Amino acid sequence: MTSTIKTAAMLAIGDELLSGRTKDKNIGHLADLLTVAGIDLKEVRIVADEEDAIVEALNALRSKYTYVFTSGGIGPTHDDITADAVSKAFGVPCLHDPDAMKLLGDMYAGRGLEFTEARQRMARMPEGSRHIPNPVSTAPGFIIGNVHVMAGVPQVFQAMMAHVIETLPAGQRVLSRSIACPFGEGDIGTALGTIQKAHPETSIGSYPHFDGQRFSTELIVRAREQAIVDAAAADVEAMIAALRSEKDAAAKRDLGTGEVA
Amino acid sequence: MTSTIKTAAMLAIGDELLSGRTKDKNIGHLADLLTVAGIDLKEVRIVADEEDAIVEALNALRSKYTYVFTSGGIGPTHDDITADAVSKAFGVPCLHDPDAMKLLGDMYAGRGLEFTEARQRMARMPEGSRHIPNPVSTAPGFIIGNVHVMAGVPQVFQAMMAHVIETLPAGQRVLSRSIACPFGEGDIGTALGTIQKAHPETSIGSYPHFDGQRFSTELIVRAREQAIVDAAAADVEAMIAALRSEKDAAAKRDLGTGEVA
């Protein structure tokens, strides 16, 4: 079963994400897509537009996970250094790709715009890369090894990922069941831990929500086989029902009505 | 000058951030706070609720940056393993802290709730930690070495950070000027690269925005001294003005009105 498990990491690149100027929207989008595709997103890193930081993070991630997805730093300005950094990480030259030059040259010619030196920067990629098409603004992303390099602008990132996700062999999807629990984690924690131990092939997540007054919890049971999810979910639901009965009984006692029907 | 530069990293912990169930809100909040405080957020990592992943990431980050801030995994359930993982990273035991036990015990007693084994888990922290107060839901975060461990629920994370940020000596704040540029990066990239080279003490960021039809750009000039920001910003503004004149002249020529007043 483990042979079909695919893992992934994301590397989001950009000073603006670390200064607070831009609130990242690509991580959550990628997480949603990969979950549906049955690929486990295991780690995300955000680094600045600094070559050493990008190279170090990329080499750490690409050696560890099946796929790496990057966002940001492939535009035409001096701070767009992702293509150079990825080339350095792979130890190959960063070149003006002839197909990308033609694609961009034709597009700008059609729009009556000069194909400036800055715009030509967007055709640069590590030698040996394949393109990721960009239906929004033409300048392609690229794939080298297990690394998928995409734009940071969310509309472009999403369009590129819509293509990429179709090209990846789907993994064995993690199945999940979400169970709303009206009680806080402090009420359920011990019993839930016991259920987790009794169902070691599941991963049971507990996600507190605070509405400004009190906590409730969303419980998510995950496993790769339906029967395993179902068995653990049944125990979780029984635990919530038992706790509800117990709390109702306590409330009646507090009201002095414990003995009436 | 470099002696006053403080750096930071964030480690966001939680399966739910990697599955897409929860879209992180803490990274952007921390980035905003640190920027105002003059502390450079240099790297963010998101990892799952897995001890080895947390230990590895935490040890990498705490040895590299002045401060580390973590979010998530300090609740009462079995998947809240941050206190254990941080203890392991520091090589110290994870204990029920007496002050935290009293704080939580008193709070639950006051609310007429049982101080369950699960709730007592929230008093566990690495030996030698100091508390981070939690005005929202009592259970404290903690500080050990240069690592600040906080809750993942945004209201609680924000309340904890509001306290923490006051305790950190402010760094020398990075000053910035934002300049709206109506042109895309392809139009300005080469000239902007020249300006960046002429002002090596600044960092000039170029942030494309796509409105569905065309790109515009926000340019941000950053430096630690006002005069340095001002000089580079003046050059950026002159570049935009020159490009605007050029485009206006070209538009007039296209309309065949270039010769009339």
mmCIF file of C-alpha atoms in Angstrom, chain B residues 71-200:
data_model
loop_
_atom_site.group_PDB
_atom_site.id
_atom_site.type_symbol
_atom_site.label_atom_id
_atom_site.label_comp_id
_atom_site.label_asym_id
_atom_site.label_seq_id
_atom_site.Cartn_x
_atom_site.Cartn_y
_atom_site.Cartn_z
ATOM 1 C CA SER B 71 1.676 28.009 16.388
ATOM 2 C CA GLY B 72 -0.458 24.972 17.049
ATOM 3 C CA GLY B 73 -0.444 21.647 18.867
ATOM 4 C CA ILE B 74 -0.672 22.807 22.488
ATOM 5 C CA GLY B 75 -4.271 21.736 23.204
ATOM 6 C CA PRO B 76 -5.514 18.822 25.313
ATOM 7 C CA THR B 77 -5.872 16.042 22.724
ATOM 8 C CA HIS B 78 -3.611 13.192 21.629
ATOM 9 C CA ASP B 79 -2.581 15.041 18.453
ATOM 10 C CA ASP B 80 -1.307 18.007 20.468
ATOM 11 C CA ILE B 81 2.321 16.995 20.689
ATOM 12 C CA THR B 82 4.113 20.321 20.399
ATOM 13 C CA ALA B 83 5.159 20.485 24.082
ATOM 14 C CA ASP B 84 6.687 17.000 23.836
ATOM 15 C CA ALA B 85 8.424 17.762 20.551
ATOM 16 C CA VAL B 86 9.855 21.076 21.791
ATOM 17 C CA SER B 87 11.113 19.333 24.950
ATOM 18 C CA LYS B 88 12.775 16.675 22.807
ATOM 19 C CA ALA B 89 14.351 19.331 20.570
ATOM 20 C CA PHE B 90 15.865 20.996 23.663
ATOM 21 C CA GLY B 91 16.746 17.671 25.320
ATOM 22 C CA VAL B 92 14.787 18.404 28.507
ATOM 23 C CA PRO B 93 11.846 16.590 30.148
ATOM 24 C CA CYS B 94 8.266 17.647 29.401
ATOM 25 C CA LEU B 95 6.562 18.148 32.766
ATOM 26 C CA HIS B 96 3.260 19.319 34.232
ATOM 27 C CA ASP B 97 4.275 22.863 35.190
ATOM 28 C CA PRO B 98 3.087 23.587 38.774
ATOM 29 C CA ASP B 99 2.079 27.200 38.060
ATOM 30 C CA ALA B 100 0.162 26.176 34.953
ATOM 31 C CA MET B 101 -1.552 23.347 36.891
ATOM 32 C CA LYS B 102 -2.697 25.850 39.524
ATOM 33 C CA LEU B 103 -3.835 28.395 36.927
ATOM 34 C CA LEU B 104 -5.864 25.832 34.988
ATOM 35 C CA GLY B 105 -7.110 23.992 38.080
ATOM 36 C CA ASP B 106 -8.439 27.240 39.581
ATOM 37 C CA MET B 107 -10.065 28.243 36.284
ATOM 38 C CA TYR B 108 -11.897 24.930 35.845
ATOM 39 C CA ALA B 109 -12.915 24.852 39.517
ATOM 40 C CA GLY B 110 -14.371 28.338 39.109
ATOM 41 C CA ARG B 111 -16.373 27.141 36.129
ATOM 42 C CA GLY B 112 -17.521 23.981 37.914
ATOM 43 C CA LEU B 113 -15.732 21.785 35.387
ATOM 44 C CA GLU B 114 -13.630 18.738 36.071
ATOM 45 C CA PHE B 115 -9.876 19.264 35.628
ATOM 46 C CA THR B 116 -9.590 16.188 33.434
ATOM 47 C CA GLU B 117 -6.406 14.368 32.485
ATOM 48 C CA ALA B 118 -6.833 15.846 28.998
ATOM 49 C CA ARG B 119 -7.077 19.375 30.384
ATOM 50 C CA GLN B 120 -4.019 18.749 32.550
ATOM 51 C CA ARG B 121 -2.086 18.034 29.334
ATOM 52 C CA MET B 122 -2.296 21.770 28.633
ATOM 53 C CA ALA B 123 -0.108 22.421 31.695
ATOM 54 C CA ARG B 124 2.748 20.360 30.248
ATOM 55 C CA MET B 125 5.798 22.187 28.976
ATOM 56 C CA PRO B 126 9.568 21.738 28.734
ATOM 57 C CA GLU B 127 11.304 22.017 32.101
ATOM 58 C CA GLY B 128 12.577 25.553 32.585
ATOM 59 C CA SER B 129 9.986 27.267 30.392
ATOM 60 C CA ARG B 130 8.398 30.635 31.139
ATOM 61 C CA HIS B 131 4.686 31.200 30.525
ATOM 62 C CA ILE B 132 3.098 33.220 27.755
ATOM 63 C CA PRO B 133 -0.220 34.431 29.199
ATOM 64 C CA ASN B 134 -3.447 33.460 27.467
ATOM 65 C CA PRO B 135 -6.207 35.972 28.233
ATOM 66 C CA VAL B 136 -8.649 34.130 25.967
ATOM 67 C CA SER B 137 -8.730 30.589 27.331
ATOM 68 C CA THR B 138 -6.152 30.527 30.174
ATOM 69 C CA ALA B 139 -3.923 27.624 29.039
ATOM 70 C CA PRO B 140 -0.541 29.334 28.683
ATOM 71 C CA GLY B 141 1.951 29.203 25.866
ATOM 72 C CA PHE B 142 5.592 29.008 26.824
ATOM 73 C CA ILE B 143 9.060 30.326 26.060
ATOM 74 C CA ILE B 144 12.189 28.203 26.142
ATOM 75 C CA GLY B 145 15.471 29.589 24.848
ATOM 76 C CA ASN B 146 14.630 31.707 21.811
ATOM 77 C CA VAL B 147 11.482 29.722 21.003
ATOM 78 C CA HIS B 148 7.985 31.087 21.664
ATOM 79 C CA VAL B 149 5.313 28.383 21.615
ATOM 80 C CA MET B 150 1.730 29.525 21.049
ATOM 81 C CA ALA B 151 -1.711 28.188 20.224
ATOM 82 C CA GLY B 152 -2.966 27.720 16.662
ATOM 83 C CA VAL B 153 -6.482 29.121 17.165
ATOM 84 C CA PRO B 154 -6.065 32.614 15.671
ATOM 85 C CA GLN B 155 -7.791 34.506 18.518
ATOM 86 C CA VAL B 156 -5.467 32.842 21.033
ATOM 87 C CA PHE B 157 -2.348 33.163 18.858
ATOM 88 C CA GLN B 158 -3.036 36.869 18.416
ATOM 89 C CA ALA B 159 -3.623 37.436 22.130
ATOM 90 C CA MET B 160 -0.391 35.620 22.984
ATOM 91 C CA MET B 161 1.602 37.528 20.349
ATOM 92 C CA ALA B 162 0.188 40.839 21.608
ATOM 93 C CA HIS B 163 1.961 40.041 24.876
ATOM 94 C CA VAL B 164 5.120 38.577 23.361
ATOM 95 C CA ILE B 165 5.789 41.428 20.957
ATOM 96 C CA GLU B 166 5.923 43.890 23.881
ATOM 97 C CA THR B 167 8.660 41.838 25.533
ATOM 98 C CA LEU B 168 11.015 41.775 22.533
ATOM 99 C CA PRO B 169 13.604 44.519 22.145
ATOM 100 C CA ALA B 170 12.685 46.311 18.931
ATOM 101 C CA GLY B 171 15.104 45.944 16.068
ATOM 102 C CA GLN B 172 16.106 48.729 13.747
ATOM 103 C CA ARG B 173 12.966 48.989 11.719
ATOM 104 C CA VAL B 174 13.094 48.612 7.971
ATOM 105 C CA LEU B 175 11.652 51.751 6.426
ATOM 106 C CA SER B 176 9.697 51.421 3.217
ATOM 107 C CA ARG B 177 7.964 53.470 0.562
ATOM 108 C CA SER B 178 5.295 51.969 -1.659
ATOM 109 C CA ILE B 179 4.931 53.365 -5.178
ATOM 110 C CA ALA B 180 1.978 52.417 -7.383
ATOM 111 C CA CYS B 181 3.091 51.734 -10.940
ATOM 112 C CA PRO B 182 0.400 51.504 -13.645
ATOM 113 C CA PHE B 183 2.697 49.473 -15.905
ATOM 114 C CA GLY B 184 3.478 45.765 -15.888
ATOM 115 C CA GLU B 185 6.836 44.354 -14.872
ATOM 116 C CA GLY B 186 7.792 43.721 -18.491
ATOM 117 C CA ASP B 187 7.751 47.472 -19.146
ATOM 118 C CA ILE B 188 9.810 48.446 -16.135
ATOM 119 C CA GLY B 189 11.990 45.433 -15.388
ATOM 120 C CA THR B 190 15.202 46.527 -17.058
ATOM 121 C CA ALA B 191 15.094 50.113 -15.785
ATOM 122 C CA LEU B 192 14.169 48.928 -12.306
ATOM 123 C CA GLY B 193 17.100 46.515 -12.272
ATOM 124 C CA THR B 194 19.396 49.433 -13.094
ATOM 125 C CA ILE B 195 17.930 51.494 -10.244
ATOM 126 C CA GLN B 196 18.388 48.576 -7.833
ATOM 127 C CA LYS B 197 22.064 48.312 -8.844
ATOM 128 C CA ALA B 198 22.515 52.064 -8.328
ATOM 129 C CA HIS B 199 21.064 51.812 -4.796
ATOM 130 C CA PRO B 200 22.666 48.690 -3.348
#
